[in-house]
PDB file of C-alpha atoms in Angstrom:
ATOM      1  CA  MET A 680       1.219  51.602   8.081  1.00  0.00           C
ATOM      2  CA  GLN A 681      -0.033  54.169   5.871  1.00  0.00           C
ATOM      3  CA  VAL A 682      -2.331  56.745   5.087  1.00  0.00           C
ATOM      4  CA  GLY A 683      -5.487  55.038   3.504  1.00  0.00           C
ATOM      5  CA  ASP A 684      -4.659  51.130   5.494  1.00  0.00           C
ATOM      6  CA  LEU A 685      -7.152  49.403   7.185  1.00  0.00           C
ATOM      7  CA  VAL A 686      -8.650  49.366  11.220  1.00  0.00           C
ATOM      8  CA  VAL A 687      -9.858  45.920  11.890  1.00  0.00           C
ATOM      9  CA  CYS A 688     -11.540  46.263  16.111  1.00  0.00           C
ATOM     10  CA  THR A 689     -13.286  43.975  18.007  1.00  0.00           C
ATOM     11  CA  THR A 690     -15.569  46.635  20.316  1.00  0.00           C
ATOM     12  CA  VAL A 691     -17.723  45.983  23.268  1.00  0.00           C
ATOM     13  CA  GLY A 692     -20.037  48.627  22.851  1.00  0.00           C
ATOM     14  CA  ILE A 693     -24.009  46.955  22.482  1.00  0.00           C
ATOM     15  CA  VAL A 694     -24.031  48.332  18.294  1.00  0.00           C
ATOM     16  CA  GLY A 695     -20.685  45.777  18.229  1.00  0.00           C
ATOM     17  CA  LYS A 696     -21.924  42.950  19.991  1.00  0.00           C
ATOM     18  CA  SER A 697     -25.224  43.215  17.807  1.00  0.00           C
ATOM     19  CA  ILE A 698     -22.820  43.440  14.454  1.00  0.00           C
ATOM     20  CA  GLN A 699     -21.148  40.278  16.005  1.00  0.00           C
ATOM     21  CA  PHE A 700     -24.449  38.171  17.060  1.00  0.00           C
ATOM     22  CA  ALA A 701     -25.259  38.922  12.726  1.00  0.00           C
ATOM     23  CA  GLN A 702     -21.688  37.902  11.726  1.00  0.00           C
ATOM     24  CA  ARG A 703     -21.599  35.153  13.871  1.00  0.00           C
ATOM     25  CA  ARG A 704     -25.714  33.954  13.149  1.00  0.00           C
ATOM     26  CA  ASN A 705     -24.394  34.250   9.148  1.00  0.00           C
ATOM     27  CA  GLU A 706     -21.212  31.900  10.441  1.00  0.00           C
ATOM     28  CA  GLU A 707     -18.785  33.755   9.079  1.00  0.00           C
ATOM     29  CA  VAL A 708     -14.953  32.922   9.763  1.00  0.00           C
ATOM     30  CA  ASP A 709     -13.696  36.243  11.712  1.00  0.00           C
ATOM     31  CA  TRP A 710     -17.017  36.781  13.672  1.00  0.00           C
ATOM     32  CA  LYS A 711     -15.551  39.073  16.643  1.00  0.00           C
ATOM     33  CA  ARG A 712     -14.211  41.371  13.502  1.00  0.00           C
ATOM     34  CA  ASN A 713     -17.542  44.371  13.795  1.00  0.00           C
ATOM     35  CA  HIS A 714     -15.837  47.587  12.850  1.00  0.00           C
ATOM     36  CA  ILE A 715     -13.505  48.517  10.054  1.00  0.00           C
ATOM     37  CA  CYS A 716     -11.844  52.140   8.793  1.00  0.00           C
ATOM     38  CA  ILE A 717      -8.719  53.471   7.597  1.00  0.00           C
ATOM     39  CA  LEU A 718      -5.907  55.090   9.139  1.00  0.00           C
ATOM     40  CA  ASN A 719      -6.422  59.148   7.907  1.00  0.00           C
ATOM     41  CA  GLU A 720      -3.302  61.247   8.874  1.00  0.00           C
ATOM     42  CA  CYS A 721      -0.348  60.700  11.128  1.00  0.00           C
ATOM     43  CA  ARG A 722       0.125  64.205  14.072  1.00  0.00           C
ATOM     44  CA  ASP A 723       3.570  64.455  15.713  1.00  0.00           C
ATOM     45  CA  GLY A 724       3.145  60.756  15.734  1.00  0.00           C
ATOM     46  CA  VAL A 725      -0.387  60.223  16.607  1.00  0.00           C
ATOM     47  CA  TRP A 726      -1.977  57.904  14.038  1.00  0.00           C
ATOM     48  CA  TYR A 727      -6.300  59.406  13.253  1.00  0.00           C
ATOM     49  CA  VAL A 728      -8.858  57.653  11.641  1.00  0.00           C
ATOM     50  CA  LEU A 729     -12.031  58.210   8.770  1.00  0.00           C
ATOM     51  CA  GLN A 730     -15.101  56.227  10.696  1.00  0.00           C
ATOM     52  CA  ALA A 731     -18.093  56.107  10.063  1.00  0.00           C
ATOM     53  CA  GLU A 732     -19.440  56.555  13.723  1.00  0.00           C
ATOM     54  CA  PRO A 733     -22.526  57.556  15.920  1.00  0.00           C
ATOM     55  CA  LYS A 734     -21.413  60.912  15.509  1.00  0.00           C
ATOM     56  CA  GLY A 735     -21.312  60.683  12.334  1.00  0.00           C
ATOM     57  CA  ILE A 736     -18.070  60.553   9.495  1.00  0.00           C
ATOM     58  CA  THR A 737     -15.590  61.685  11.764  1.00  0.00           C
ATOM     59  CA  ASP A 738     -11.720  62.189  11.547  1.00  0.00           C
ATOM     60  CA  ASP A 739     -10.689  62.877  15.232  1.00  0.00           C
ATOM     61  CA  LYS A 740      -9.926  59.960  16.348  1.00  0.00           C
ATOM     62  CA  PRO A 741      -6.872  58.609  17.707  1.00  0.00           C
ATOM     63  CA  LEU A 742      -6.283  54.965  16.655  1.00  0.00           C
ATOM     64  CA  ALA A 743      -5.504  54.648  20.659  1.00  0.00           C
ATOM     65  CA  THR A 744      -9.139  55.497  21.078  1.00  0.00           C
ATOM     66  CA  ILE A 745     -11.480  53.400  19.193  1.00  0.00           C
ATOM     67  CA  ALA A 746     -11.625  49.618  20.580  1.00  0.00           C
ATOM     68  CA  ILE A 747     -11.882  50.505  24.035  1.00  0.00           C
ATOM     69  CA  GLY A 748     -12.172  47.230  25.763  1.00  0.00           C
ATOM     70  CA  GLY A 749     -11.826  45.914  22.615  1.00  0.00           C
ATOM     71  CA  THR A 750      -8.301  45.684  19.955  1.00  0.00           C
ATOM     72  CA  PHE A 751      -7.647  46.457  16.736  1.00  0.00           C
ATOM     73  CA  GLU A 752      -5.043  45.862  14.305  1.00  0.00           C
ATOM     74  CA  THR A 753      -4.000  47.902  11.306  1.00  0.00           C
ATOM     75  CA  MET A 754      -3.799  45.843   7.111  1.00  0.00           C
ATOM     76  CA  THR A 755      -2.306  46.985   4.834  1.00  0.00           C
ATOM     77  CA  LEU A 756      -4.870  47.831   1.696  1.00  0.00           C
ATOM     78  CA  PRO A 757      -3.994  45.239  -1.643  1.00  0.00           C
ATOM     79  CA  VAL A 758      -2.044  46.766  -4.041  1.00  0.00           C
ATOM     80  CA  SER A 759      -5.016  46.026  -6.925  1.00  0.00           C
ATOM     81  CA  VAL A 760      -6.764  49.147  -4.697  1.00  0.00           C
ATOM     82  CA  ASP A 761      -6.403  52.474  -6.047  1.00  0.00           C
ATOM     83  CA  ARG A 762      -5.136  54.051  -3.136  1.00  0.00           C
ATOM     84  CA  ASP A 763      -5.475  57.499  -4.143  1.00  0.00           C
ATOM     85  CA  ARG A 764      -9.110  57.155  -5.513  1.00  0.00           C
ATOM     86  CA  PHE A 765      -9.802  55.301  -1.982  1.00  0.00           C
ATOM     87  CA  LEU A 766      -8.733  58.119   0.195  1.00  0.00           C
ATOM     88  CA  GLU A 767     -10.041  60.629  -2.263  1.00  0.00           C
ATOM     89  CA  PHE A 768     -14.053  58.885  -1.648  1.00  0.00           C
ATOM     90  CA  GLN A 769     -13.040  57.399   2.212  1.00  0.00           C
ATOM     91  CA  ARG A 770     -12.602  61.662   2.457  1.00  0.00           C
ATOM     92  CA  SER A 771     -15.108  63.477   0.013  1.00  0.00           C
ATOM     93  CA  GLN A 772     -17.986  61.836   2.718  1.00  0.00           C
ATOM     94  CA  LEU A 773     -16.579  63.512   5.634  1.00  0.00           C
ATOM     95  CA  GLY A 774     -19.140  65.198   7.568  1.00  0.00           C
ATOM     96  CA  HIS A 775     -22.125  62.825   5.712  1.00  0.00           C
ATOM     97  CA  ARG A 776     -24.677  61.018   8.499  1.00  0.00           C
ATOM     98  CA  TYR A 777     -24.172  57.752  10.451  1.00  0.00           C
ATOM     99  CA  SER A 778     -27.490  55.954  10.795  1.00  0.00           C
ATOM    100  CA  TYR A 779     -28.824  53.142  13.205  1.00  0.00           C
ATOM    101  CA  LEU A 780     -31.624  52.601  11.361  1.00  0.00           C
ATOM    102  CA  SER A 781     -29.308  51.382   8.090  1.00  0.00           C
ATOM    103  CA  ILE A 782     -28.409  48.970  10.579  1.00  0.00           C
ATOM    104  CA  LEU A 783     -31.037  47.858  11.685  1.00  0.00           C
ATOM    105  CA  SER A 784     -32.335  47.380   8.762  1.00  0.00           C
ATOM    106  CA  CYS A 785     -29.478  46.018   7.755  1.00  0.00           C
ATOM    107  CA  ALA A 786     -30.423  42.871  10.517  1.00  0.00           C
ATOM    108  CA  LEU A 787     -33.461  42.677   9.410  1.00  0.00           C
ATOM    109  CA  ASP A 788     -32.520  42.285   6.107  1.00  0.00           C
ATOM    110  CA  MET A 789     -31.713  38.565   7.197  1.00  0.00           C
ATOM    111  CA  VAL A 790     -35.285  37.563   7.455  1.00  0.00           C
ATOM    112  CA  LEU A 791     -37.461  39.906   5.665  1.00  0.00           C
ATOM    113  CA  PRO A 792     -38.575  39.597   2.220  1.00  0.00           C
ATOM    114  CA  PRO A 793     -35.048  41.734   0.156  1.00  0.00           C
ATOM    115  CA  GLU A 794     -38.107  44.220  -1.187  1.00  0.00           C
ATOM    116  CA  ILE A 795     -38.022  45.372   2.025  1.00  0.00           C
ATOM    117  CA  CYS A 796     -35.550  48.341   2.738  1.00  0.00           C
ATOM    118  CA  LEU A 797     -35.478  50.382   6.025  1.00  0.00           C
ATOM    119  CA  ARG A 798     -32.230  52.361   5.000  1.00  0.00           C
ATOM    120  CA  ARG A 799     -31.602  56.021   5.313  1.00  0.00           C
ATOM    121  CA  SER A 800     -30.772  57.394   2.440  1.00  0.00           C
ATOM    122  CA  GLY A 801     -27.790  60.441   2.864  1.00  0.00           C
ATOM    123  CA  THR A 802     -26.313  58.246   5.193  1.00  0.00           C
ATOM    124  CA  TRP A 803     -23.091  54.994   5.957  1.00  0.00           C
ATOM    125  CA  ILE A 804     -22.194  52.309   7.940  1.00  0.00           C
ATOM    126  CA  CYS A 805     -18.883  51.222   9.110  1.00  0.00           C
ATOM    127  CA  SER A 806     -18.361  48.367   6.573  1.00  0.00           C
ATOM    128  CA  GLY A 807     -20.492  50.259   3.967  1.00  0.00           C
ATOM    129  CA  LEU A 808     -18.805  53.706   3.302  1.00  0.00           C
ATOM    130  CA  VAL A 809     -15.366  51.107   3.293  1.00  0.00           C
ATOM    131  CA  ALA A 810     -16.816  48.788   0.605  1.00  0.00           C
ATOM    132  CA  ALA A 811     -17.851  51.620  -1.552  1.00  0.00           C
ATOM    133  CA  SER A 812     -14.481  53.572  -1.166  1.00  0.00           C
ATOM    134  CA  LEU A 813     -13.355  49.790  -2.340  1.00  0.00           C
ATOM    135  CA  TRP A 814     -15.817  50.147  -5.405  1.00  0.00           C
ATOM    136  CA  TYR A 815     -14.917  53.533  -6.207  1.00  0.00           C
ATOM    137  CA  ALA A 816     -11.039  52.707  -6.156  1.00  0.00           C
ATOM    138  CA  HIS A 817     -11.632  50.093  -8.082  1.00  0.00           C
ATOM    139  CA  PHE A 818     -10.886  46.748  -6.520  1.00  0.00           C
ATOM    140  CA  PRO A 819     -11.872  44.205  -8.512  1.00  0.00           C
ATOM    141  CA  PRO A 820     -13.940  41.983  -5.912  1.00  0.00           C
ATOM    142  CA  ALA A 821     -16.065  44.989  -5.690  1.00  0.00           C
ATOM    143  CA  LYS A 822     -16.993  44.544  -9.175  1.00  0.00           C
ATOM    144  CA  MET A 823     -19.414  41.478  -7.574  1.00  0.00           C
ATOM    145  CA  TRP A 824     -21.062  43.328  -5.013  1.00  0.00           C
ATOM    146  CA  ASN A 825     -24.594  44.993  -6.091  1.00  0.00           C
ATOM    147  CA  ASP A 826     -25.141  46.701  -1.956  1.00  0.00           C
ATOM    148  CA  VAL A 827     -22.193  47.881  -0.645  1.00  0.00           C
ATOM    149  CA  TYR A 828     -24.515  47.759   2.941  1.00  0.00           C
ATOM    150  CA  THR A 829     -25.125  43.628   2.860  1.00  0.00           C
ATOM    151  CA  ILE A 830     -21.682  43.257   2.891  1.00  0.00           C
ATOM    152  CA  THR A 831     -20.529  42.828   6.819  1.00  0.00           C
ATOM    153  CA  PRO A 832     -16.952  44.161   8.666  1.00  0.00           C
ATOM    154  CA  ALA A 833     -15.811  40.485   8.985  1.00  0.00           C
ATOM    155  CA  GLN A 834     -16.925  40.183   5.049  1.00  0.00           C
ATOM    156  CA  LEU A 835     -14.800  42.931   3.858  1.00  0.00           C
ATOM    157  CA  LEU A 836     -11.659  41.375   5.937  1.00  0.00           C
ATOM    158  CA  ASP A 837     -11.600  38.253   4.562  1.00  0.00           C
ATOM    159  CA  ILE A 838     -12.674  39.302   1.510  1.00  0.00           C
ATOM    160  CA  ILE A 839      -9.282  41.917   0.905  1.00  0.00           C
ATOM    161  CA  GLN A 840      -6.980  39.257   3.192  1.00  0.00           C
ATOM    162  CA  LYS A 841      -7.620  36.888   0.134  1.00  0.00           C
ATOM    163  CA  GLU A 842      -6.061  39.648  -2.250  1.00  0.00           C
ATOM    164  CA  ILE A 843      -2.881  39.893  -0.646  1.00  0.00           C
ATOM    165  CA  PRO A 844      -0.833  37.290  -0.651  1.00  0.00           C
ATOM    166  CA  HIS A 845       0.571  38.111   2.813  1.00  0.00           C
ATOM    167  CA  VAL A 846      -1.253  39.599   4.914  1.00  0.00           C
ATOM    168  CA  ILE A 847       0.889  42.873   6.503  1.00  0.00           C
ATOM    169  CA  SER A 848      -0.867  43.708   9.699  1.00  0.00           C
ATOM    170  CA  HIS A 849       0.174  45.793  12.611  1.00  0.00           C
ATOM    171  CA  SER A 850      -1.225  44.764  16.072  1.00  0.00           C
ATOM    172  CA  VAL A 851      -1.408  49.068  17.934  1.00  0.00           C
TER     173      VAL A 851
END
């Protein structure tokens, strides 16, 4: 494991269950994975993550605490990602707000016309933050994305796995 590696989770809270419902409705292959973040640093043998969570964009949670009651695993970034730029963007967003309204908007996007959008500017959701960071870090598939908020955690995982010849993951 190294700084910048991805952490994909299956969480059990209401937001996580809602994301699972939406991903399953979309018929996504790995619909159970409902949260994504990154390894930010290792201090005294404890890994800490940088993530979009209800408190905002934070970097103070130990890896072992982010999926209580659920599961998580780490995955290396594809070699095509500029790891330094990826980390630069992630870290530049520390302290920005999380948006439940953006999550609701993502859910409504499934049934409403594209002209209706309730997202709140200046806020993040987990998959949007990671997708934007991949965009910033020159990840080739990101060139095809026109909206980082329409990519779910499960879709990100699928896209990333296609770019890694042999997925290197670690269940912790």
